[in-house]
Every structure is written in C-alpha cells, then in structure tokens.
Coordinates of C-alpha atoms and ligand atoms in Angstrom, one line a residue:
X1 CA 0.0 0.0 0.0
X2 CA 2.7 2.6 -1.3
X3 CA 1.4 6.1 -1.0
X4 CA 1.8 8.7 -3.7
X5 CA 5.0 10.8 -3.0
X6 CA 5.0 14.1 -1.6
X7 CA 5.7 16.7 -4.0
X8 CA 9.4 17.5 -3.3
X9 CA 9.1 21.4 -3.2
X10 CA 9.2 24.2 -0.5
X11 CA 6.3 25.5 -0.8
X12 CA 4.9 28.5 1.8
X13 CA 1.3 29.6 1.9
X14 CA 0.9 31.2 5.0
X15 CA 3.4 32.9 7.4
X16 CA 5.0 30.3 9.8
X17 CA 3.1 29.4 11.2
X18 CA 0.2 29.5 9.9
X19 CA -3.7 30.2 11.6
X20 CA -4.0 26.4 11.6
X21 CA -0.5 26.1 13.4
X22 CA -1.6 28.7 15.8
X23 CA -4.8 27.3 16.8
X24 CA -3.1 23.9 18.0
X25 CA -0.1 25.7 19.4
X26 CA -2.9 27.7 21.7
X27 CA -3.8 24.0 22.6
X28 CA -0.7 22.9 23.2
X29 CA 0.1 25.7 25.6
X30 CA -2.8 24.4 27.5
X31 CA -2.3 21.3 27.5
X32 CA 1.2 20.1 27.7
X33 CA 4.1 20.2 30.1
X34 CA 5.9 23.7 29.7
X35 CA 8.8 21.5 29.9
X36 CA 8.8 20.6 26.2
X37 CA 11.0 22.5 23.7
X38 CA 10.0 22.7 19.9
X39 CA 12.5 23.3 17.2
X40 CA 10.1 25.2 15.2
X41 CA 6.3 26.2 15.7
X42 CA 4.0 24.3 13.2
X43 CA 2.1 21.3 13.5
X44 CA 3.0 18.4 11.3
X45 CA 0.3 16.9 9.1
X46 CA 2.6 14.9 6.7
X47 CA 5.9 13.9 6.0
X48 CA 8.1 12.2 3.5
X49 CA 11.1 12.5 1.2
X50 CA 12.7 16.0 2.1
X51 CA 9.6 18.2 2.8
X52 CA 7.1 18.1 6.0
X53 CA 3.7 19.2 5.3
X54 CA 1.9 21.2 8.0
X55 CA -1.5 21.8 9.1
X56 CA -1.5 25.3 6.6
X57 CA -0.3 24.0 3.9
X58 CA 3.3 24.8 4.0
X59 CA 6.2 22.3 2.5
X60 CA 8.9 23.0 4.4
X61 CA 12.6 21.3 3.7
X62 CA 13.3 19.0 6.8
X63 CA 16.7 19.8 7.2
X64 CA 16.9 17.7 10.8
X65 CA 15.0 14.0 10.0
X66 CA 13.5 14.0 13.4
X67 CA 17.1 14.2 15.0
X68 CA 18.6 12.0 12.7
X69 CA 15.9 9.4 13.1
X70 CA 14.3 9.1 9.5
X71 CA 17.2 8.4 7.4
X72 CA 15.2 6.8 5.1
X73 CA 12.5 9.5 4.5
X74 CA 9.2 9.9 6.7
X75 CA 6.5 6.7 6.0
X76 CA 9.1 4.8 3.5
X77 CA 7.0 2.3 1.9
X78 CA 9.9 -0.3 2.6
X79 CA 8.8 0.2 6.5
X80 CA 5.0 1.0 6.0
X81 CA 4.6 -2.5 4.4
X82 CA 6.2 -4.4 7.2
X83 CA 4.4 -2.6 10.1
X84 CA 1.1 -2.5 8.4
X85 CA 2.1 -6.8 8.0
X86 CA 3.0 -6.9 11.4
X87 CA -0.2 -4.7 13.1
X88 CA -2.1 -7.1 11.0
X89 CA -0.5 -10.2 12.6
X90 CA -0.3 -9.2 16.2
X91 CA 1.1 -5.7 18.3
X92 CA 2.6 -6.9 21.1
X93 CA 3.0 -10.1 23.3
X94 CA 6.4 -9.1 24.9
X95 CA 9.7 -10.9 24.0
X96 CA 9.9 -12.2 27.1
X97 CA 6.6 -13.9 27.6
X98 CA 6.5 -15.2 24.1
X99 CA 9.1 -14.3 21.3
X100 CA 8.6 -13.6 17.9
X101 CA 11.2 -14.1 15.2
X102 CA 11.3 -10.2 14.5
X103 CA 13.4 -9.3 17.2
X104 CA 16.2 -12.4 16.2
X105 CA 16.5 -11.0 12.8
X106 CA 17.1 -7.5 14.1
X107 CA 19.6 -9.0 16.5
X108 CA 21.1 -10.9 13.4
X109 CA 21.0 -7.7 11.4
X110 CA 22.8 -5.5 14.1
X111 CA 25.4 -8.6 14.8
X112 CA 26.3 -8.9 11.1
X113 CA 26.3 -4.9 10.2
X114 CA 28.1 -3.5 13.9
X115 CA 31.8 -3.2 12.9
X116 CA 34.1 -6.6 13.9
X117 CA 33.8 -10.3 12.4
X118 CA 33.8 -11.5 16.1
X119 CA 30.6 -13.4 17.7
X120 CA 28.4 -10.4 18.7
X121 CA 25.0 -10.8 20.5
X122 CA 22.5 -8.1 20.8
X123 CA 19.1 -6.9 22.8
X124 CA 16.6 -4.2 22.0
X125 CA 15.3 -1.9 23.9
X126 CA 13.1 1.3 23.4
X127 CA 15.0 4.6 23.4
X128 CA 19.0 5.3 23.3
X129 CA 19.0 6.3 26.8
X130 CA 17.9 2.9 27.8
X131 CA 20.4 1.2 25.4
X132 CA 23.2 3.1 27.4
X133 CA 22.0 2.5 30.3
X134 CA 22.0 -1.5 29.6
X135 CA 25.4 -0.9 28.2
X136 CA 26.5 0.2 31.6
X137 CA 24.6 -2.8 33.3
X138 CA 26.4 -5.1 30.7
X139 CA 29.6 -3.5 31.3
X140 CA 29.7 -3.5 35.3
X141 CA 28.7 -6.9 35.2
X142 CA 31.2 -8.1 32.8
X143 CA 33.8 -6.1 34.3
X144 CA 33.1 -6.7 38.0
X145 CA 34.3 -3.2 38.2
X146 CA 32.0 0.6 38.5
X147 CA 33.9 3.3 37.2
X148 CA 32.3 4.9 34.0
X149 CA 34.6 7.5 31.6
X150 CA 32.5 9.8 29.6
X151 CA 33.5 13.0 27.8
X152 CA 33.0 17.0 27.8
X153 CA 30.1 17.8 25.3
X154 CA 28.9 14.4 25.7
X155 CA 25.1 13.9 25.4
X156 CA 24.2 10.3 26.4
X157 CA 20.1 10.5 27.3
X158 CA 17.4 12.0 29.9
X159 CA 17.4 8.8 32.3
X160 CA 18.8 9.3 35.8
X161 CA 22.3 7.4 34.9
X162 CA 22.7 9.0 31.5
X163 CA 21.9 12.4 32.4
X164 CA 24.8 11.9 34.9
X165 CA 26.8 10.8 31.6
X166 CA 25.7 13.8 29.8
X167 CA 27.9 17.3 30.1
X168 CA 25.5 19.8 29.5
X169 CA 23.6 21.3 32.5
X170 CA 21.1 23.7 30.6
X171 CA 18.6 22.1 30.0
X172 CA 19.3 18.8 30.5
X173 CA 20.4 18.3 34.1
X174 CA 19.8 21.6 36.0
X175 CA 17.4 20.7 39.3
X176 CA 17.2 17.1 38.2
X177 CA 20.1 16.0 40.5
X178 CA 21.2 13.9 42.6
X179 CA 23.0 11.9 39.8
X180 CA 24.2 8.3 39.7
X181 CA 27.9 7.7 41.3
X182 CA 30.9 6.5 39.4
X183 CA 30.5 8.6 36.5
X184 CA 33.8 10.3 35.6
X185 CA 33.9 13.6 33.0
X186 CA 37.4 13.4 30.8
X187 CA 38.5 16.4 28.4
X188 CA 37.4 15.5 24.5
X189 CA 39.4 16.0 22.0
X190 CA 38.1 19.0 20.3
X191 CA 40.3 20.6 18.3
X192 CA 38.2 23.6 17.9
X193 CA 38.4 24.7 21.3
X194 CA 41.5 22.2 22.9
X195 CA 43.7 23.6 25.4
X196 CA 47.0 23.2 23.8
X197 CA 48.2 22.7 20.7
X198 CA 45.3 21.8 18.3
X199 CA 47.7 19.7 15.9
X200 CA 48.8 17.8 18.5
X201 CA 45.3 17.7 19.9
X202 CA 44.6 13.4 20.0
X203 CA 47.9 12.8 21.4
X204 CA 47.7 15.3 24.0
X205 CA 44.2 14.6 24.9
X206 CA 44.6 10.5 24.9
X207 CA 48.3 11.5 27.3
X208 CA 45.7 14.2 29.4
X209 CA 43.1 11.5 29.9
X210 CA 45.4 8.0 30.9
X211 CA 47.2 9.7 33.3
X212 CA 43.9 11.2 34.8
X213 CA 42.4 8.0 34.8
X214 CA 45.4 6.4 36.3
X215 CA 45.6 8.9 39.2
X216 CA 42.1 9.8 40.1
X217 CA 40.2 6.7 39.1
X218 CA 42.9 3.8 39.0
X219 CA 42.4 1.8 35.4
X220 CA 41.7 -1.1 37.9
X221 CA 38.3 0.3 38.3
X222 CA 37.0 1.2 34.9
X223 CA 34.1 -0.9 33.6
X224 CA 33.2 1.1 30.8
X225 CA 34.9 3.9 28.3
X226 CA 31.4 5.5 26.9
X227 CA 32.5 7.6 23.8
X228 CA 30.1 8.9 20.5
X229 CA 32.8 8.5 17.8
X230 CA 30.8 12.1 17.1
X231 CA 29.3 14.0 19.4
X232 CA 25.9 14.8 18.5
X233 CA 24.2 17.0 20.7
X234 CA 27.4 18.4 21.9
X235 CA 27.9 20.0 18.1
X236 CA 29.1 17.8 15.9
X237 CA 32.5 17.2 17.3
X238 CA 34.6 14.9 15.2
X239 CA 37.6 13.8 17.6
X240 CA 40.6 14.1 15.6
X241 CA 42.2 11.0 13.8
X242 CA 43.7 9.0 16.6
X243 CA 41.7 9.6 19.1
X244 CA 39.4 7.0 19.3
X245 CA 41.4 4.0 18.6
X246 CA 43.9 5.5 20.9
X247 CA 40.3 5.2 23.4
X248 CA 39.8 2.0 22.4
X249 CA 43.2 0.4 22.6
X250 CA 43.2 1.7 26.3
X251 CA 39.9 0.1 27.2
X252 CA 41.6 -3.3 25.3
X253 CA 44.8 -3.0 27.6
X254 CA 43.3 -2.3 31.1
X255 CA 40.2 -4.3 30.9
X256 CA 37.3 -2.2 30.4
X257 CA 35.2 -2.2 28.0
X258 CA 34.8 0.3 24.9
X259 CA 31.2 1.2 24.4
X260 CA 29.9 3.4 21.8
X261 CA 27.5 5.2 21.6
X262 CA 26.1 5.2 18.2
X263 CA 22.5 6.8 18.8
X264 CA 23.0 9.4 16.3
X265 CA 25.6 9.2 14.1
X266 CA 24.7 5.1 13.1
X267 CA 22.3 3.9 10.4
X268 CA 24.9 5.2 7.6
X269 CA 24.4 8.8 8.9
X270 CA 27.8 9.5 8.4
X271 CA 28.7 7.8 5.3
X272 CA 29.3 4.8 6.7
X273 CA 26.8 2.4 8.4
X274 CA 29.1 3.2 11.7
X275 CA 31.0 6.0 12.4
X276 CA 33.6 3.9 14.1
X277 CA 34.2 2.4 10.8
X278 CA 36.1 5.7 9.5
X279 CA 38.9 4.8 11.8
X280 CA 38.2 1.1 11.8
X281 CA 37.4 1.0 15.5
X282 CA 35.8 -1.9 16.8
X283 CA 33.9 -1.0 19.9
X284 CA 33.1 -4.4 22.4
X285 CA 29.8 -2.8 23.0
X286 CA 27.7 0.0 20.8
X287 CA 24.4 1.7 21.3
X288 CA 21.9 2.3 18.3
X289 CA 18.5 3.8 17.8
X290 CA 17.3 6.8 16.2
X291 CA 18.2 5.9 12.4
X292 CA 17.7 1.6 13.2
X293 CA 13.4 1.6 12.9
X294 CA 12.6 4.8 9.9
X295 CA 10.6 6.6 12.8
X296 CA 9.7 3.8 15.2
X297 CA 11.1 3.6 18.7
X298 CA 13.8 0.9 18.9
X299 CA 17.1 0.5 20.5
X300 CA 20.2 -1.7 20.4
X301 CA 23.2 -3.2 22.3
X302 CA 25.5 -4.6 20.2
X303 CA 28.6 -6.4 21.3
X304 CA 31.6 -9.3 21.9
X305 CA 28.9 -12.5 23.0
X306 CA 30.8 -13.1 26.1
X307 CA 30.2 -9.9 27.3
X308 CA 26.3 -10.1 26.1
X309 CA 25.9 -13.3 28.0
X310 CA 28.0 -12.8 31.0
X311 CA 24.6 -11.2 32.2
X312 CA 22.6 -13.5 34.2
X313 CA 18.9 -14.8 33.3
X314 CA 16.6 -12.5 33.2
X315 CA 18.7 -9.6 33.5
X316 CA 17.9 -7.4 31.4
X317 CA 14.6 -7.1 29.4
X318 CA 11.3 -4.4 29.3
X319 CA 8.3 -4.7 28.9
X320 CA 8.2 -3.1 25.2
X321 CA 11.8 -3.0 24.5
X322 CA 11.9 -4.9 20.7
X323 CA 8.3 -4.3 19.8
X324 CA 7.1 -6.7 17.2
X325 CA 5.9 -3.3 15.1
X326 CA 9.5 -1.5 15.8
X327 CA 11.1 -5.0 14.8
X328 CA 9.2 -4.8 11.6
X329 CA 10.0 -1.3 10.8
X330 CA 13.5 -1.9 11.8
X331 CA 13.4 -4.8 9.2
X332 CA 12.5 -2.5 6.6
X333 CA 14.5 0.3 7.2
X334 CA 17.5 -1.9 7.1
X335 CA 16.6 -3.7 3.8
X336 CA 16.1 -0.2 2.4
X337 CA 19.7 1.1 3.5
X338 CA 21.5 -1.7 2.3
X339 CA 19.5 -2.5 -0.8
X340 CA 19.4 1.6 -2.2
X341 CA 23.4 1.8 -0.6
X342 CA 22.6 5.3 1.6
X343 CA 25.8 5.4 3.4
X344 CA 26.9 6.1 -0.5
X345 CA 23.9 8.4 -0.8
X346 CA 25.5 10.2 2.8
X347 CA 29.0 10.7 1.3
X348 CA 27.3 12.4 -1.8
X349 CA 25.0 14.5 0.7
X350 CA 28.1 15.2 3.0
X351 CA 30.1 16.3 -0.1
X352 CA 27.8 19.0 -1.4
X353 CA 26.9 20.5 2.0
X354 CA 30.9 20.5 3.2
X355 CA 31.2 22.3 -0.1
X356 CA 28.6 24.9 0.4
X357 CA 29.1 25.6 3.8
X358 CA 32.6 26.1 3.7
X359 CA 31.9 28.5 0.6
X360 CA 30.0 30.3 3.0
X361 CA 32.5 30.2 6.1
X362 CA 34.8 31.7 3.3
X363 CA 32.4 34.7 3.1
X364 CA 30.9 34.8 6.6
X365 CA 33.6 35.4 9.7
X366 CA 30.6 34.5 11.8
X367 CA 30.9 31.1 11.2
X368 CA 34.1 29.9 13.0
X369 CA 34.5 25.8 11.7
X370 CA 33.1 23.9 9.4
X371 CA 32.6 20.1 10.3
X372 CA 31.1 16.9 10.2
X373 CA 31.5 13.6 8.4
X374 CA 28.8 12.4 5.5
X375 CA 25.1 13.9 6.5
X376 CA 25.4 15.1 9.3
X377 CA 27.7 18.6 9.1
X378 CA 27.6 21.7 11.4
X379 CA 28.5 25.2 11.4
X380 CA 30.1 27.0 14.6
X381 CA 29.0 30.2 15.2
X382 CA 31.7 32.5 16.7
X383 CA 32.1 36.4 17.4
X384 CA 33.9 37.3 14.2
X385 CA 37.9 37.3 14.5
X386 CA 37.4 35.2 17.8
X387 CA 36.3 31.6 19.2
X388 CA 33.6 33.2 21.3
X389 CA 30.6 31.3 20.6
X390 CA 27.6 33.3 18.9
X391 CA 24.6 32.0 20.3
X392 CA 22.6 35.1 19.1
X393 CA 23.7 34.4 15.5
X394 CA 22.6 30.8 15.7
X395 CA 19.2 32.0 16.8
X396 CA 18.9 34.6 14.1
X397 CA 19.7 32.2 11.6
X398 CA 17.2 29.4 12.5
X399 CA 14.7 32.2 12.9
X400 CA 15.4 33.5 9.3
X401 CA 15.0 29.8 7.5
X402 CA 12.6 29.4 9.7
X403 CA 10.1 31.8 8.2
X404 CA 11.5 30.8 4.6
X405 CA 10.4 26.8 4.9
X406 CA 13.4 25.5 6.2
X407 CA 14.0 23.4 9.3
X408 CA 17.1 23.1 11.1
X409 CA 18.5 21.9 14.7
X410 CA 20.8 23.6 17.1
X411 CA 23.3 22.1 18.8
X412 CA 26.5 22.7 20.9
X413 CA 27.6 23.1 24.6
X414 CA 27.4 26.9 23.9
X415 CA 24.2 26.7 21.7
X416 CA 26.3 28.1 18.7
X417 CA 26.0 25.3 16.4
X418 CA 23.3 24.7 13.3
X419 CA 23.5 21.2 12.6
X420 CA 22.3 19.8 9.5
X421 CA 20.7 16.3 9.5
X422 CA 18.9 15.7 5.8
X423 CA 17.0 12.6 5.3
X424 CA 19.2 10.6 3.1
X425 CA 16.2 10.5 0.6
X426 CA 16.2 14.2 0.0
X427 CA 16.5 15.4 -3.3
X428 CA 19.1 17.3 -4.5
X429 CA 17.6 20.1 -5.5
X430 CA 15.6 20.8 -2.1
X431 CA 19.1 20.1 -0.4
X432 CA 20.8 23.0 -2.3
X433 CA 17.6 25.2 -1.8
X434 CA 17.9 25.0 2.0
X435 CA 21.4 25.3 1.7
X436 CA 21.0 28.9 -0.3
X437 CA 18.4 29.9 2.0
X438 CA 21.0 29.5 5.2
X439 CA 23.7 31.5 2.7
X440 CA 20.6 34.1 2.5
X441 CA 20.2 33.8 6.3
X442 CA 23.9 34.4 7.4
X443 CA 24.1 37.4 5.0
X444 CA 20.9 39.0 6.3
X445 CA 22.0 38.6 9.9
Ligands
PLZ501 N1 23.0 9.0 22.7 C1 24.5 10.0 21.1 O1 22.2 11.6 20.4 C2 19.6 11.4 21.7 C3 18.2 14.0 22.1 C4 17.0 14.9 22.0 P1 16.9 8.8 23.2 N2 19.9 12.7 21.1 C5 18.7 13.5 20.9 C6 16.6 15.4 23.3 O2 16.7 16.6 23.5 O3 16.0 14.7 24.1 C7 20.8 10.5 22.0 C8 22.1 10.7 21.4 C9 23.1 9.9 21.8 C10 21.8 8.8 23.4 C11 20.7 9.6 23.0 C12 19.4 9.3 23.7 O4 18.5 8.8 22.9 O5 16.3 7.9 22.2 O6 16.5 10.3 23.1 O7 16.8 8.3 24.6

C-alpha cells in the first residue's frame, strides 16, 4: 500500500506558522508540560522525502529528519509495508513472555552490520538512553568493576544514569540532580576549542586523559569507556584522527570495555553504516537507535557475545523494548539502507553540503568551523575574529530559515552550532535550496 510521494518542493502559503499552526499551538500551551522545547512552531500533518507538510499548507525542507531518526525518509513504503504486515499479525505479546522471530532477525542484522567479524549478540530496547544504560549494566557486570569514563560535550540520554553521563547542564540536568555515582567527565578532544596545541590535539588529549584515569580513578576500576565517535548534541565534534582507537586500545589493555555510543551518528548517517568504521574501531559494546526503525522507537546493544551473556537470566529485558511493530520497521528500514546503498547516498549529501558551507564560512567570519563527516555537518558560530561562541547568530539564523520553509536543529555546549541532519532520501535540489536559503540567512544577519 505505497502512497503517492509528496511533492518535493518548498512550498509557503501562510506565514509560519500559519492560523491552523496557531490554533493547535494555543492548545498545546494548555495542555502540555511547559517543559517541552520545539525546534520550530507548526504542526505536522505529513511527511516524506525532504519536505514536512503542515497543518497550513506549508512544505517546508526537513533539514533535521527527526534528530537523525528518518534516514530513510518519513513513511518509507519499505517500512510502511512491514508494520502494516505486522499490526495485522499481532502488536505486542512481549519478548519475554513469548518471542517472535522479528526481534532475532534484528539481532542478526545489528550482529552482522556492527563493525568486527567477532561473535556479537544483541538486545533491543526502546530509546538510546535505555540502550546506554544497559550498556553500563552489561559492562559492570562483565567487568566486575563501577567506574564509568565519559567525555565534555557528551550527550548520552534524559534517564537518571545518562543524564549523569551527559555534560551539559542547561537544559538537561539543572534541578534534576542527585545523579548516579561512578560517572567520571574526561577532556574531549576537540580541536576547535583544545587547550593546547590543536595539531597535537589526539595525542595530547589521549596523554591528558590516561594519566587522569590512572591517578584519580585507578584503570583497575573502569568498567566502561562510553564515547560517540561524534558528538551529536554536543555539536558535531569529530575527535581528531587518533583519538578513538587511541580510546579503544586503552579500554583493550586495562580491561574495560569500549562502548559506543552510536545513537546518532549510526544507520549510515555518516557515510558509513558506523562511524567507528572511518577509523576502523571496533567497539566491544555499541548503542543504536534513532536511524535503526525509519521513525519507530527501537534500540540496540551490540557487542563481543561473552560480554552479552555474562549477564545472568533474566537480566535485562522491558516490557516493550523490541516491539514486534518497531522490529518490523526496523526490518525495513535496514533492507532499504543496504539495498538503495545510503551510506553512498550520505558521502554524496556530505560532499555537497561541506562544499557549500565552507563557501560560506569563506564569506561569513561568523561562522568559526566547518565540520562533520557524511550527512550530518555543522557550522560554529563564533564572534567574528574570535572563538567566542555566537549564540545570538545561531538563533537569528534558525529564525530567518525558519520563516523561509526551512527546518534546522541547534546544537552545541554553547548553543552556537546549526547542525544539518537531511533525510538521506532528500532530493538534491531541495538540499541545495535549504542550503542557499541558510547563505541568504547568514548574509541578512
Ligand atoms: N545518545 C548520542 O544523540 C539522543 C536528544 C533529543 P533517546 N539525542 C537526541 C533530546 O533533546 O532529548 C541521544 C544521542 C546519543 C543517546 C541519546 C538518547 O536517545 O532515544 O533520546 O533516549
């Protein structure tokens, strides 16, 4: 049951938003937690490809897939057909009570597409937070040990344990305190903004961080080194070439085990199906979800079978965590990646937006780096002549594509970065459209 394809042009026939937009919003206000943010202010009544349809009318270019959830495009028939199967078949029954063959063949697919040929196992669960929290559980157990590593700018989840592993207070941790022990904050390697000397940036960093480790935490203790190869909500920050094998051979000599955290940059985001792949780093444990399910929530942990198993029966689990329906997406979603090859699709998208943008950054002192790896790139915003972030400029500038039909996400310790985030179905020509209206944007601001 294919649906026709949206048509693939911005398209704006109110102001955003609209009356339609405005009316719900009034609702909203009423009747939802204060507490939740919204990237921009219309209601959704359709998706697919690059564009989201709202409630007015408007097509505007979804330059942010959901937070790098619908790689495959909104409603892609290849996971439409396999939920609508599975809804048909049955909803739920709980893997644990009575297992369904869905869930195995996700396992199978994250074993077989995770990087290393070794004997992986995996379980599913329902949101990345929960996948790194069962990384840690895994870990401890495995390990025998408590101490968990994790990394300036890091952004982990909203769950007790993983807000403690995330760095940024505002908004994420401020008043929701006490957090969970044993969590320990190292420097990242960000050559952007490192300390010394940003050539020498990974090998300074990895020296900075063993000896820490070694006098504050003992390497005895470490159960876990919990790393995203690039930091996501933290602004893009690609550790420099080194770094993360440097990481992960630590881990490999004292024990501990190398988890990461591939909520947001897997699912060929960046040009490859892993990140980790780029440096050929093969983590014992990683985290996936966003990208795995085209829209549906499900979560993995992926890693060396010993360390999957050394949990005892019964040990981990949830009552939803591999839903029969997210299975089925995931299934889909999957099939679709390999079979139309979008971590090729990624490197083309990555190309032509590292080319554009760094045009711009050519122009525009305001922006301070350009970076990223595949489709998912970022601009810093700095005061010009200077690494002081500009949070007013990223503000401005979401405002201004706002208003033109063009969605993008923030990002960044600071809240200086624009990240962009296309599906990896968008068309070209929408791409380079958003990507002139940003130009447009910057040079108006
Ligand atoms: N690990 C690397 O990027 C989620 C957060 C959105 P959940 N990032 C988007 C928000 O403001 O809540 C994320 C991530 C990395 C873990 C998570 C957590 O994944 O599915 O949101 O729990």
């Amino acid at each position: 049951m294919a649906r026709a394809q949206l048509p693939q042009e911005r398209i704006l026939k109110t102001a955003i938003p609209g009356p339609k937009s405005q009316e719900l919003l009034a609702r909203r206000s009423e009747a939802v937690s204060a507490a939740l943010g919204m990237s921009i202010p219309v209601f959704v009544k359709e998706a697919g490809g690059g564009v989201i349809i709202d409630v007015d009318g408007n097509s505007i270019i979804d330059m942010g897939a959901g937070i790098a959830v619908v790689n495959v495009g909104n409603s892609a028939d290849a996971v439409i057909e396999r939920v609508v199967e599975q809804v048909h078949a049955f909803t739920h029954t709980c893997f644990m009570v009575a297992p369904y063959q869905g869930y195995v063949e996700v396992c199978e697919a994250l074993n077989r597409l995770t990087p290393g040929n070794h004997k992986k196992k995996s379980a599913l669960f329902n949101s990345g937070a929960e996948a790194v929290e069962n990384a840690i559980k895994v870990a401890r157990v495995f390990t025998k040990r408590t101490a968990v590593i994790v990394f300036e700018h890091g952004y982990h989840g909203r769950t007790n344990l993983t807000m403690g592993m995330t760095a940024k207070n505002m908004p994420y941790k401020e008043g929701f305190g006490p957090f969970a022990p044993e969590i320990y904050r190292m420097p990242m390697a960000y050559p952007f903004r490192w300390m010394g000397d940003p050539k020498k940036c990974a090998d300074e960093a990895l020296e900075y961080i063993t000896h820490k480790i070694e006098k504050e935490i003992g390497s005895k203790n470490v159960a876990a080194i919990v790393i995203e190869p690039i930091q996501g909500e933290g602004g893009f920050i690609v550790p420099p070439k080194g770094f993360l094998p440097g990481l992960a051979q630590y881990a490999r000599d004292n024990g501990a085990i190398f988890v990461a955290d591939e909520v947001q940059t897997g699912f060929a985001r960046t040009g490859d199906m892993f990140a980790c792949e780029d440096e050929g780093v093969i983590p014992d444990l990683i985290t996936t979800a966003k990208g795995i399910a085209g829209g549906l929530p499900l979560a993995g942990l992926t890693g060396r079978a010993e360390v999957m198993d050394s949990v005892h029966l019964s040990g981990l689990g949830g009552t939803f965590g591999g839903s029969p329906i997210s299975c089925a997406a995931a299934l889909g979603a999957i099939e679709m990646i390999e079979r139309e090859n979008l971590a090729e699709r990624a490197r083309e998208i990555g190309a032509i937006m590292e080319h554009e943008l760094n045009a711009m950054a050519a122009k525009y002192p305001v922006i301070g780096e350009v970076r990223g790896r595949g489709a998912m790139q970022a601009i810093e915003l700095v005061i010009p002549s200077s690494t002081e972030p500009n949070s007013a400029a990223m503000q401005a500038i979401v405002k201004y594509c706002q208003g033109k039909g063009v969605l993008l996400l923030t990002a960044g310790t600071y809240s200086n970065v624009i990240r962009l985030l296309p599906p990896l179905v968008m068309p070209e020509h929408l791409l380079r459209e958003a990507l002139s209206i940003l130009d447009e944007a910057i040079a108006a601001i």
